[in-house]
PDB file of C-alpha atoms in Angstrom:
ATOM      1  CA  UNK A 550      80.737-165.601 -17.194  1.00 42.00           C
ATOM      2  CA  UNK A 551      81.511-162.144 -18.544  1.00 45.00           C
ATOM      3  CA  UNK A 552      84.491-160.223 -17.271  1.00 46.00           C
ATOM      4  CA  UNK A 553      83.632-157.167 -15.162  1.00 53.00           C
ATOM      5  CA  UNK A 554      85.017-154.381 -17.335  1.00 53.00           C
ATOM      6  CA  UNK A 555      85.488-151.916 -14.484  1.00 46.00           C
ATOM      7  CA  UNK A 556      87.571-154.372 -12.480  1.00 51.00           C
ATOM      8  CA  UNK A 557      89.499-155.309 -15.613  1.00 46.00           C
ATOM      9  CA  UNK A 558      90.706-151.716 -15.891  1.00 45.00           C
ATOM     10  CA  UNK A 559      92.730-152.108 -12.697  1.00 44.00           C
ATOM     11  CA  UNK A 560      94.126-155.539 -13.450  1.00 46.00           C
ATOM     12  CA  UNK A 561      97.676-156.038 -14.629  1.00 38.00           C
ATOM     13  CA  UNK A 562      97.853-157.813 -17.957  1.00 38.00           C
ATOM     14  CA  UNK A 563     100.154-160.747 -18.445  1.00 37.00           C
ATOM     15  CA  UNK A 564     100.822-161.937 -21.994  1.00 39.00           C
ATOM     16  CA  UNK A 565      99.843-165.532 -22.621  1.00 38.00           C
ATOM     17  CA  UNK A 566     102.259-168.066 -24.091  1.00 37.00           C
ATOM     18  CA  UNK A 567     102.024-168.673 -27.833  1.00 36.00           C
ATOM     19  CA  UNK A 568      99.404-171.283 -28.587  1.00 39.00           C
ATOM     20  CA  UNK A 569     100.356-174.447 -30.393  1.00 35.00           C
ATOM     21  CA  UNK A 570      99.489-174.742 -34.046  1.00 41.00           C
ATOM     22  CA  UNK A 571      96.777-177.241 -33.175  1.00 41.00           C
ATOM     23  CA  UNK A 572      95.162-174.791 -30.790  1.00 43.00           C
ATOM     24  CA  UNK A 573      95.347-172.018 -33.369  1.00 40.00           C
ATOM     25  CA  UNK A 574      93.507-174.093 -35.936  1.00 41.00           C
ATOM     26  CA  UNK A 575      90.957-174.989 -33.286  1.00 41.00           C
ATOM     27  CA  UNK A 576      90.499-171.289 -32.515  1.00 42.00           C
ATOM     28  CA  UNK A 577      89.998-170.558 -36.190  1.00 44.00           C
ATOM     29  CA  UNK A 578      87.323-173.233 -36.363  1.00 43.00           C
ATOM     30  CA  UNK A 579      85.642-171.618 -33.360  1.00 44.00           C
ATOM     31  CA  UNK A 580      85.693-168.233 -35.089  1.00 42.00           C
ATOM     32  CA  UNK A 581      83.798-169.747 -38.008  1.00 42.00           C
ATOM     33  CA  UNK A 582      80.680-169.792 -35.823  1.00 41.00           C
ATOM     34  CA  UNK A 583      81.520-166.909 -33.471  1.00 43.00           C
ATOM     35  CA  UNK A 584      79.669-164.371 -35.611  1.00 43.00           C
ATOM     36  CA  UNK A 585      76.384-166.071 -34.744  1.00 49.00           C
ATOM     37  CA  UNK A 586      77.325-166.054 -31.059  1.00 65.00           C
ATOM     38  CA  UNK A 587      78.570-162.465 -30.929  1.00 75.00           C
ATOM     39  CA  UNK A 588      76.880-160.047 -28.591  1.00 91.00           C
ATOM     40  CA  UNK A 589      74.760-157.342 -30.189  1.00 96.00           C
ATOM     41  CA  UNK A 590      75.229-153.595 -29.887  1.00 97.00           C
ATOM     42  CA  UNK A 591      72.201-151.351 -29.517  1.00 97.00           C
ATOM     43  CA  UNK A 592      71.910-147.934 -31.154  1.00 98.00           C
ATOM     44  CA  UNK A 593      70.794-145.144 -28.843  1.00 98.00           C
ATOM     45  CA  UNK A 594      69.829-141.508 -29.213  1.00 98.00           C
ATOM     46  CA  UNK A 595      72.805-139.211 -29.917  1.00 98.00           C
ATOM     47  CA  UNK A 596      75.283-142.065 -30.285  1.00 98.00           C
ATOM     48  CA  UNK A 597      78.761-141.155 -31.505  1.00 98.00           C
ATOM     49  CA  UNK A 598      80.047-144.030 -33.641  1.00 98.00           C
ATOM     50  CA  UNK A 599      83.747-144.117 -34.414  1.00 98.00           C
ATOM     51  CA  UNK A 600      85.502-146.467 -36.846  1.00 98.00           C
ATOM     52  CA  UNK A 601      89.213-146.995 -36.287  1.00 98.00           C
ATOM     53  CA  UNK A 602      91.831-149.060 -38.077  1.00 98.00           C
ATOM     54  CA  UNK A 603      94.193-149.289 -41.036  1.00 98.00           C
ATOM     55  CA  UNK A 604      93.801-148.937 -44.817  1.00 98.00           C
ATOM     56  CA  UNK A 605      90.764-151.218 -44.973  1.00 98.00           C
ATOM     57  CA  UNK A 606      88.940-148.730 -42.754  1.00 98.00           C
ATOM     58  CA  UNK A 607      90.620-145.625 -44.204  1.00 98.00           C
ATOM     59  CA  UNK A 608      89.751-146.540 -47.809  1.00 98.00           C
ATOM     60  CA  UNK A 609      90.602-143.198 -49.366  1.00 97.00           C
ATOM     61  CA  UNK A 610      88.908-140.921 -46.857  1.00 98.00           C
ATOM     62  CA  UNK A 611      89.825-137.226 -46.935  1.00 98.00           C
ATOM     63  CA  UNK A 612      91.815-136.892 -43.704  1.00 97.00           C
ATOM     64  CA  UNK A 613      91.494-133.105 -43.826  1.00 97.00           C
ATOM     65  CA  UNK A 614      87.727-133.432 -43.773  1.00 97.00           C
ATOM     66  CA  UNK A 615      86.632-133.534 -40.133  1.00 94.00           C
ATOM     67  CA  UNK A 616      82.907-133.204 -40.854  1.00 96.00           C
ATOM     68  CA  UNK A 617      80.561-135.690 -39.274  1.00 98.00           C
ATOM     69  CA  UNK A 618      78.438-138.006 -41.466  1.00 98.00           C
ATOM     70  CA  UNK A 619      80.240-136.801 -44.581  1.00 98.00           C
ATOM     71  CA  UNK A 620      80.938-138.948 -47.658  1.00 97.00           C
ATOM     72  CA  UNK A 621      84.457-137.638 -48.128  1.00 97.00           C
ATOM     73  CA  UNK A 622      85.323-138.035 -44.467  1.00 98.00           C
ATOM     74  CA  UNK A 623      83.996-141.595 -44.336  1.00 98.00           C
ATOM     75  CA  UNK A 624      85.960-142.955 -47.309  1.00 98.00           C
ATOM     76  CA  UNK A 625      84.681-145.292 -49.991  1.00 97.00           C
ATOM     77  CA  UNK A 626      84.767-148.649 -48.199  1.00 98.00           C
ATOM     78  CA  UNK A 627      82.762-150.605 -45.655  1.00 98.00           C
ATOM     79  CA  UNK A 628      82.599-147.649 -43.243  1.00 98.00           C
ATOM     80  CA  UNK A 629      80.729-145.500 -45.760  1.00 98.00           C
ATOM     81  CA  UNK A 630      78.322-148.309 -46.632  1.00 98.00           C
ATOM     82  CA  UNK A 631      77.627-149.169 -42.991  1.00 98.00           C
ATOM     83  CA  UNK A 632      77.244-145.490 -42.077  1.00 98.00           C
ATOM     84  CA  UNK A 633      74.794-144.907 -44.925  1.00 98.00           C
ATOM     85  CA  UNK A 634      72.609-147.748 -43.679  1.00 98.00           C
ATOM     86  CA  UNK A 635      72.771-146.557 -40.067  1.00 98.00           C
ATOM     87  CA  UNK A 636      71.914-142.956 -40.949  1.00 98.00           C
ATOM     88  CA  UNK A 637      68.948-144.062 -43.037  1.00 98.00           C
ATOM     89  CA  UNK A 638      67.594-146.628 -40.571  1.00 98.00           C
ATOM     90  CA  UNK A 639      68.099-144.492 -37.474  1.00 98.00           C
ATOM     91  CA  UNK A 640      67.274-141.094 -38.939  1.00 98.00           C
ATOM     92  CA  UNK A 641      65.560-140.121 -35.685  1.00 98.00           C
ATOM     93  CA  UNK A 642      68.585-140.915 -33.483  1.00 98.00           C
ATOM     94  CA  UNK A 643      70.835-137.926 -34.322  1.00 98.00           C
ATOM     95  CA  UNK A 644      73.836-140.175 -34.912  1.00 98.00           C
ATOM     96  CA  UNK A 645      77.334-138.832 -35.433  1.00 98.00           C
ATOM     97  CA  UNK A 646      79.649-141.124 -37.387  1.00 98.00           C
ATOM     98  CA  UNK A 647      83.408-140.708 -37.844  1.00 98.00           C
ATOM     99  CA  UNK A 648      86.143-142.608 -39.657  1.00 98.00           C
ATOM    100  CA  UNK A 649      89.676-142.281 -38.277  1.00 98.00           C
ATOM    101  CA  UNK A 650      91.349-145.236 -40.011  1.00 98.00           C
ATOM    102  CA  UNK A 651      94.821-144.574 -41.432  1.00 98.00           C
ATOM    103  CA  UNK A 652      96.487-146.706 -44.085  1.00 98.00           C
ATOM    104  CA  UNK A 653      99.416-148.795 -42.879  1.00 96.00           C
ATOM    105  CA  UNK A 654      98.597-148.486 -39.199  1.00 97.00           C
ATOM    106  CA  UNK A 655      99.437-151.079 -36.593  1.00 97.00           C
ATOM    107  CA  UNK A 656      98.437-151.052 -32.931  1.00 97.00           C
ATOM    108  CA  UNK A 657     101.519-148.974 -31.947  1.00 96.00           C
ATOM    109  CA  UNK A 658     100.403-146.329 -34.455  1.00 97.00           C
ATOM    110  CA  UNK A 659      96.975-146.271 -32.856  1.00 98.00           C
ATOM    111  CA  UNK A 660      98.574-145.829 -29.456  1.00 96.00           C
ATOM    112  CA  UNK A 661     100.428-142.748 -30.687  1.00 97.00           C
ATOM    113  CA  UNK A 662      97.260-140.988 -31.854  1.00 97.00           C
ATOM    114  CA  UNK A 663      94.647-142.427 -29.498  1.00 97.00           C
ATOM    115  CA  UNK A 664      94.001-139.274 -27.516  1.00 97.00           C
ATOM    116  CA  UNK A 665      93.282-137.078 -30.530  1.00 96.00           C
ATOM    117  CA  UNK A 666      91.599-139.604 -32.782  1.00 97.00           C
ATOM    118  CA  UNK A 667      89.591-141.492 -30.176  1.00 97.00           C
ATOM    119  CA  UNK A 668      89.363-140.140 -26.650  1.00 97.00           C
ATOM    120  CA  UNK A 669      88.834-136.498 -27.642  1.00 97.00           C
ATOM    121  CA  UNK A 670      85.873-137.521 -29.830  1.00 98.00           C
ATOM    122  CA  UNK A 671      84.267-139.371 -26.888  1.00 98.00           C
ATOM    123  CA  UNK A 672      82.597-142.142 -28.890  1.00 98.00           C
ATOM    124  CA  UNK A 673      79.774-144.152 -27.379  1.00 98.00           C
ATOM    125  CA  UNK A 674      80.398-146.955 -29.893  1.00 98.00           C
ATOM    126  CA  UNK A 675      83.972-147.730 -30.947  1.00 98.00           C
ATOM    127  CA  UNK A 676      84.686-150.124 -33.812  1.00 98.00           C
ATOM    128  CA  UNK A 677      88.280-151.281 -34.341  1.00 98.00           C
ATOM    129  CA  UNK A 678      89.714-153.332 -37.193  1.00 98.00           C
ATOM    130  CA  UNK A 679      93.462-153.744 -36.768  1.00 98.00           C
ATOM    131  CA  UNK A 680      96.066-156.497 -36.900  1.00 97.00           C
ATOM    132  CA  UNK A 681      96.807-157.426 -40.492  1.00 97.00           C
ATOM    133  CA  UNK A 682      99.703-154.943 -40.714  1.00 97.00           C
ATOM    134  CA  UNK A 683     100.988-156.012 -37.301  1.00 96.00           C
ATOM    135  CA  UNK A 684     101.507-159.423 -38.878  1.00 96.00           C
ATOM    136  CA  UNK A 685     102.235-158.392 -42.483  1.00 94.00           C
ATOM    137  CA  UNK A 686     105.148-156.136 -41.574  1.00 94.00           C
ATOM    138  CA  UNK A 687     106.881-159.149 -39.988  1.00 92.00           C
ATOM    139  CA  UNK A 688     106.855-160.709 -43.446  1.00 88.00           C
ATOM    140  CA  UNK A 689     107.705-157.831 -45.766  1.00 86.00           C
ATOM    141  CA  UNK A 690     109.563-155.308 -43.584  1.00 86.00           C
ATOM    142  CA  UNK A 691     111.398-157.291 -40.950  1.00 84.00           C
ATOM    143  CA  UNK A 692     109.248-156.118 -38.045  1.00 88.00           C
ATOM    144  CA  UNK A 693     109.543-158.219 -34.898  1.00 87.00           C
ATOM    145  CA  UNK A 694     106.179-157.661 -33.202  1.00 89.00           C
ATOM    146  CA  UNK A 695     105.058-161.068 -31.959  1.00 94.00           C
ATOM    147  CA  UNK A 696     101.446-162.180 -31.420  1.00 96.00           C
ATOM    148  CA  UNK A 697     102.031-161.855 -27.674  1.00 97.00           C
ATOM    149  CA  UNK A 698     103.277-158.291 -28.049  1.00 96.00           C
ATOM    150  CA  UNK A 699     100.396-157.449 -30.363  1.00 97.00           C
ATOM    151  CA  UNK A 700      97.878-158.786 -27.881  1.00 98.00           C
ATOM    152  CA  UNK A 701      99.443-156.932 -24.950  1.00 98.00           C
ATOM    153  CA  UNK A 702      99.502-153.653 -26.918  1.00 97.00           C
ATOM    154  CA  UNK A 703      95.867-154.120 -27.924  1.00 98.00           C
ATOM    155  CA  UNK A 704      94.845-154.890 -24.351  1.00 98.00           C
ATOM    156  CA  UNK A 705      96.651-151.798 -23.087  1.00 97.00           C
ATOM    157  CA  UNK A 706      94.875-149.691 -25.686  1.00 97.00           C
ATOM    158  CA  UNK A 707      91.440-150.923 -24.650  1.00 98.00           C
ATOM    159  CA  UNK A 708      92.291-150.649 -20.969  1.00 98.00           C
ATOM    160  CA  UNK A 709      93.207-147.005 -21.544  1.00 97.00           C
ATOM    161  CA  UNK A 710      89.978-146.472 -23.444  1.00 98.00           C
ATOM    162  CA  UNK A 711      87.778-147.944 -20.735  1.00 98.00           C
ATOM    163  CA  UNK A 712      89.533-145.941 -18.038  1.00 98.00           C
ATOM    164  CA  UNK A 713      88.501-142.740 -19.874  1.00 97.00           C
ATOM    165  CA  UNK A 714      85.248-143.917 -21.458  1.00 98.00           C
ATOM    166  CA  UNK A 715      83.917-146.681 -19.170  1.00 98.00           C
ATOM    167  CA  UNK A 716      80.521-146.828 -20.898  1.00 97.00           C
ATOM    168  CA  UNK A 717      81.787-147.135 -24.467  1.00 98.00           C
ATOM    169  CA  UNK A 718      80.497-150.128 -26.440  1.00 98.00           C
ATOM    170  CA  UNK A 719      83.243-151.983 -28.259  1.00 98.00           C
ATOM    171  CA  UNK A 720      83.167-153.729 -31.630  1.00 98.00           C
ATOM    172  CA  UNK A 721      86.269-155.673 -32.670  1.00 98.00           C
ATOM    173  CA  UNK A 722      86.794-156.775 -36.247  1.00 98.00           C
ATOM    174  CA  UNK A 723      88.850-159.882 -36.818  1.00 98.00           C
ATOM    175  CA  UNK A 724      91.760-159.222 -39.220  1.00 98.00           C
ATOM    176  CA  UNK A 725      91.442-161.381 -42.315  1.00 98.00           C
ATOM    177  CA  UNK A 726      93.329-162.627 -45.330  1.00 97.00           C
ATOM    178  CA  UNK A 727      91.907-164.192 -48.477  1.00 97.00           C
ATOM    179  CA  UNK A 728      94.328-166.961 -49.394  1.00 95.00           C
ATOM    180  CA  UNK A 729      95.919-167.255 -52.816  1.00 95.00           C
ATOM    181  CA  UNK A 730      95.000-163.714 -53.803  1.00 97.00           C
ATOM    182  CA  UNK A 731      98.224-161.804 -54.523  1.00 96.00           C
ATOM    183  CA  UNK A 732      99.872-161.000 -51.152  1.00 94.00           C
ATOM    184  CA  UNK A 733      98.158-163.668 -49.047  1.00 96.00           C
ATOM    185  CA  UNK A 734     100.185-166.802 -49.710  1.00 95.00           C
ATOM    186  CA  UNK A 735     100.622-170.082 -47.849  1.00 94.00           C
ATOM    187  CA  UNK A 736     103.583-168.415 -46.132  1.00 93.00           C
ATOM    188  CA  UNK A 737     101.111-166.451 -44.002  1.00 95.00           C
ATOM    189  CA  UNK A 738     100.017-169.626 -42.245  1.00 95.00           C
ATOM    190  CA  UNK A 739      99.859-170.739 -39.534  1.00 95.00           C
ATOM    191  CA  UNK A 740     101.524-167.587 -38.090  1.00 95.00           C
ATOM    192  CA  UNK A 741      98.717-165.186 -39.021  1.00 97.00           C
ATOM    193  CA  UNK A 742      96.219-167.286 -37.083  1.00 97.00           C
ATOM    194  CA  UNK A 743      97.825-166.220 -33.802  1.00 97.00           C
ATOM    195  CA  UNK A 744      97.025-162.566 -34.488  1.00 98.00           C
ATOM    196  CA  UNK A 745      93.458-163.436 -35.401  1.00 98.00           C
ATOM    197  CA  UNK A 746      93.094-165.552 -32.280  1.00 98.00           C
ATOM    198  CA  UNK A 747      94.405-162.686 -30.139  1.00 98.00           C
ATOM    199  CA  UNK A 748      91.548-160.501 -31.399  1.00 98.00           C
ATOM    200  CA  UNK A 749      88.986-163.217 -30.666  1.00 97.00           C
ATOM    201  CA  UNK A 750      90.320-163.575 -27.115  1.00 98.00           C
ATOM    202  CA  UNK A 751      90.423-159.823 -26.568  1.00 98.00           C
ATOM    203  CA  UNK A 752      86.801-159.480 -27.665  1.00 97.00           C
ATOM    204  CA  UNK A 753      85.833-161.923 -24.931  1.00 97.00           C
ATOM    205  CA  UNK A 754      88.000-160.277 -22.277  1.00 98.00           C
ATOM    206  CA  UNK A 755      86.530-156.849 -22.938  1.00 98.00           C
ATOM    207  CA  UNK A 756      82.941-157.982 -23.571  1.00 97.00           C
ATOM    208  CA  UNK A 757      83.107-156.611 -27.113  1.00 98.00           C
ATOM    209  CA  UNK A 758      81.050-157.573 -30.121  1.00 98.00           C
ATOM    210  CA  UNK A 759      83.177-159.605 -32.528  1.00 98.00           C
ATOM    211  CA  UNK A 760      82.919-159.477 -36.318  1.00 98.00           C
ATOM    212  CA  UNK A 761      84.370-162.714 -37.695  1.00 98.00           C
ATOM    213  CA  UNK A 762      85.555-161.292 -40.987  1.00 98.00           C
ATOM    214  CA  UNK A 763      87.683-164.332 -41.823  1.00 98.00           C
ATOM    215  CA  UNK A 764      84.712-166.679 -41.781  1.00 97.00           C
ATOM    216  CA  UNK A 765      82.641-164.084 -43.668  1.00 98.00           C
ATOM    217  CA  UNK A 766      85.163-164.047 -46.522  1.00 98.00           C
ATOM    218  CA  UNK A 767      85.672-167.814 -46.369  1.00 98.00           C
ATOM    219  CA  UNK A 768      81.951-168.347 -46.822  1.00 98.00           C
ATOM    220  CA  UNK A 769      81.752-165.712 -49.563  1.00 98.00           C
ATOM    221  CA  UNK A 770      84.191-167.740 -51.644  1.00 97.00           C
ATOM    222  CA  UNK A 771      81.516-170.388 -52.025  1.00 97.00           C
ATOM    223  CA  UNK A 772      79.811-167.860 -54.325  1.00 97.00           C
ATOM    224  CA  UNK A 773      82.782-166.262 -56.078  1.00 98.00           C
ATOM    225  CA  UNK A 774      86.573-166.430 -56.041  1.00 97.00           C
ATOM    226  CA  UNK A 775      88.680-164.534 -53.548  1.00 98.00           C
ATOM    227  CA  UNK A 776      89.764-162.063 -56.221  1.00 98.00           C
ATOM    228  CA  UNK A 777      86.117-161.062 -56.626  1.00 98.00           C
ATOM    229  CA  UNK A 778      85.963-159.927 -53.003  1.00 98.00           C
ATOM    230  CA  UNK A 779      89.467-158.491 -52.578  1.00 98.00           C
ATOM    231  CA  UNK A 780      92.017-156.863 -54.843  1.00 97.00           C
ATOM    232  CA  UNK A 781      95.095-158.324 -53.163  1.00 97.00           C
ATOM    233  CA  UNK A 782      93.854-160.689 -50.447  1.00 97.00           C
ATOM    234  CA  UNK A 783      93.482-157.872 -47.904  1.00 97.00           C
ATOM    235  CA  UNK A 784      91.960-154.756 -49.482  1.00 98.00           C
ATOM    236  CA  UNK A 785      88.373-155.093 -50.620  1.00 98.00           C
ATOM    237  CA  UNK A 786      86.632-154.704 -53.921  1.00 98.00           C
ATOM    238  CA  UNK A 787      83.266-152.949 -53.917  1.00 98.00           C
ATOM    239  CA  UNK A 788      81.586-156.310 -53.355  1.00 98.00           C
ATOM    240  CA  UNK A 789      83.973-157.050 -50.489  1.00 98.00           C
ATOM    241  CA  UNK A 790      83.275-153.680 -48.898  1.00 98.00           C
ATOM    242  CA  UNK A 791      79.561-154.449 -49.024  1.00 98.00           C
ATOM    243  CA  UNK A 792      80.254-157.856 -47.456  1.00 98.00           C
ATOM    244  CA  UNK A 793      82.126-156.186 -44.613  1.00 98.00           C
ATOM    245  CA  UNK A 794      79.421-153.580 -44.072  1.00 98.00           C
ATOM    246  CA  UNK A 795      76.788-156.296 -43.802  1.00 98.00           C
ATOM    247  CA  UNK A 796      78.973-158.164 -41.330  1.00 98.00           C
ATOM    248  CA  UNK A 797      79.319-155.000 -39.260  1.00 98.00           C
ATOM    249  CA  UNK A 798      75.598-154.296 -39.315  1.00 98.00           C
ATOM    250  CA  UNK A 799      74.879-157.877 -38.228  1.00 97.00           C
ATOM    251  CA  UNK A 800      76.206-157.089 -34.741  1.00 98.00           C
ATOM    252  CA  UNK A 801      73.790-154.174 -34.379  1.00 97.00           C
ATOM    253  CA  UNK A 802      70.437-154.859 -32.716  1.00 90.00           C
TER     254      UNK A 802
END
């Protein structure tokens, strides 16, 4: 049964205990089919669609360019490709599409700029891809943000969003890593799975559409190696950006 989002806004959030490794692998297996089960998001007249996240979403966008539906403002990654398809398919809907991803961001960074880069724009559809840096910085920079802390911060962020924009439709992208491509080594596992699982659980709690990017890239490697789809295990090639855009569009009705 779906959680009532309005009542969820008033609930206090208690962080769950860290899952066992066995449960994490089970959750990953579940995410392999979750894309097919994900809810769909409908496009309506005058929708404001906002993409938020880290460098994968940013992808070289001109941050000084605030224009709507603009190539430079949308970057050169999956956001641009998805936006191009939306604007062509729904030319009669008067869509407004923004990209506010910033390279290197973690959930705490989003919290610091949420009012200006999200709430002030009043999106009707909000797509978030975040989490890889929340984990990665624990490996390369000595950060101490645990999966439980990450999940609680993410929940707080969405709770704040729904309190201001109760009708917004949420899309959550699962953070992903393509193993054995440069940065993504065996050392990432099983720890990274807890951050992925947190996003899967949050998508259910907030009745959001979930994009199972990990399974999308896992399946893509049946066609070509991981280095074909990503440059370093995290950031996408042109083919990988197209893969992500298609995954995003698959949750649209």
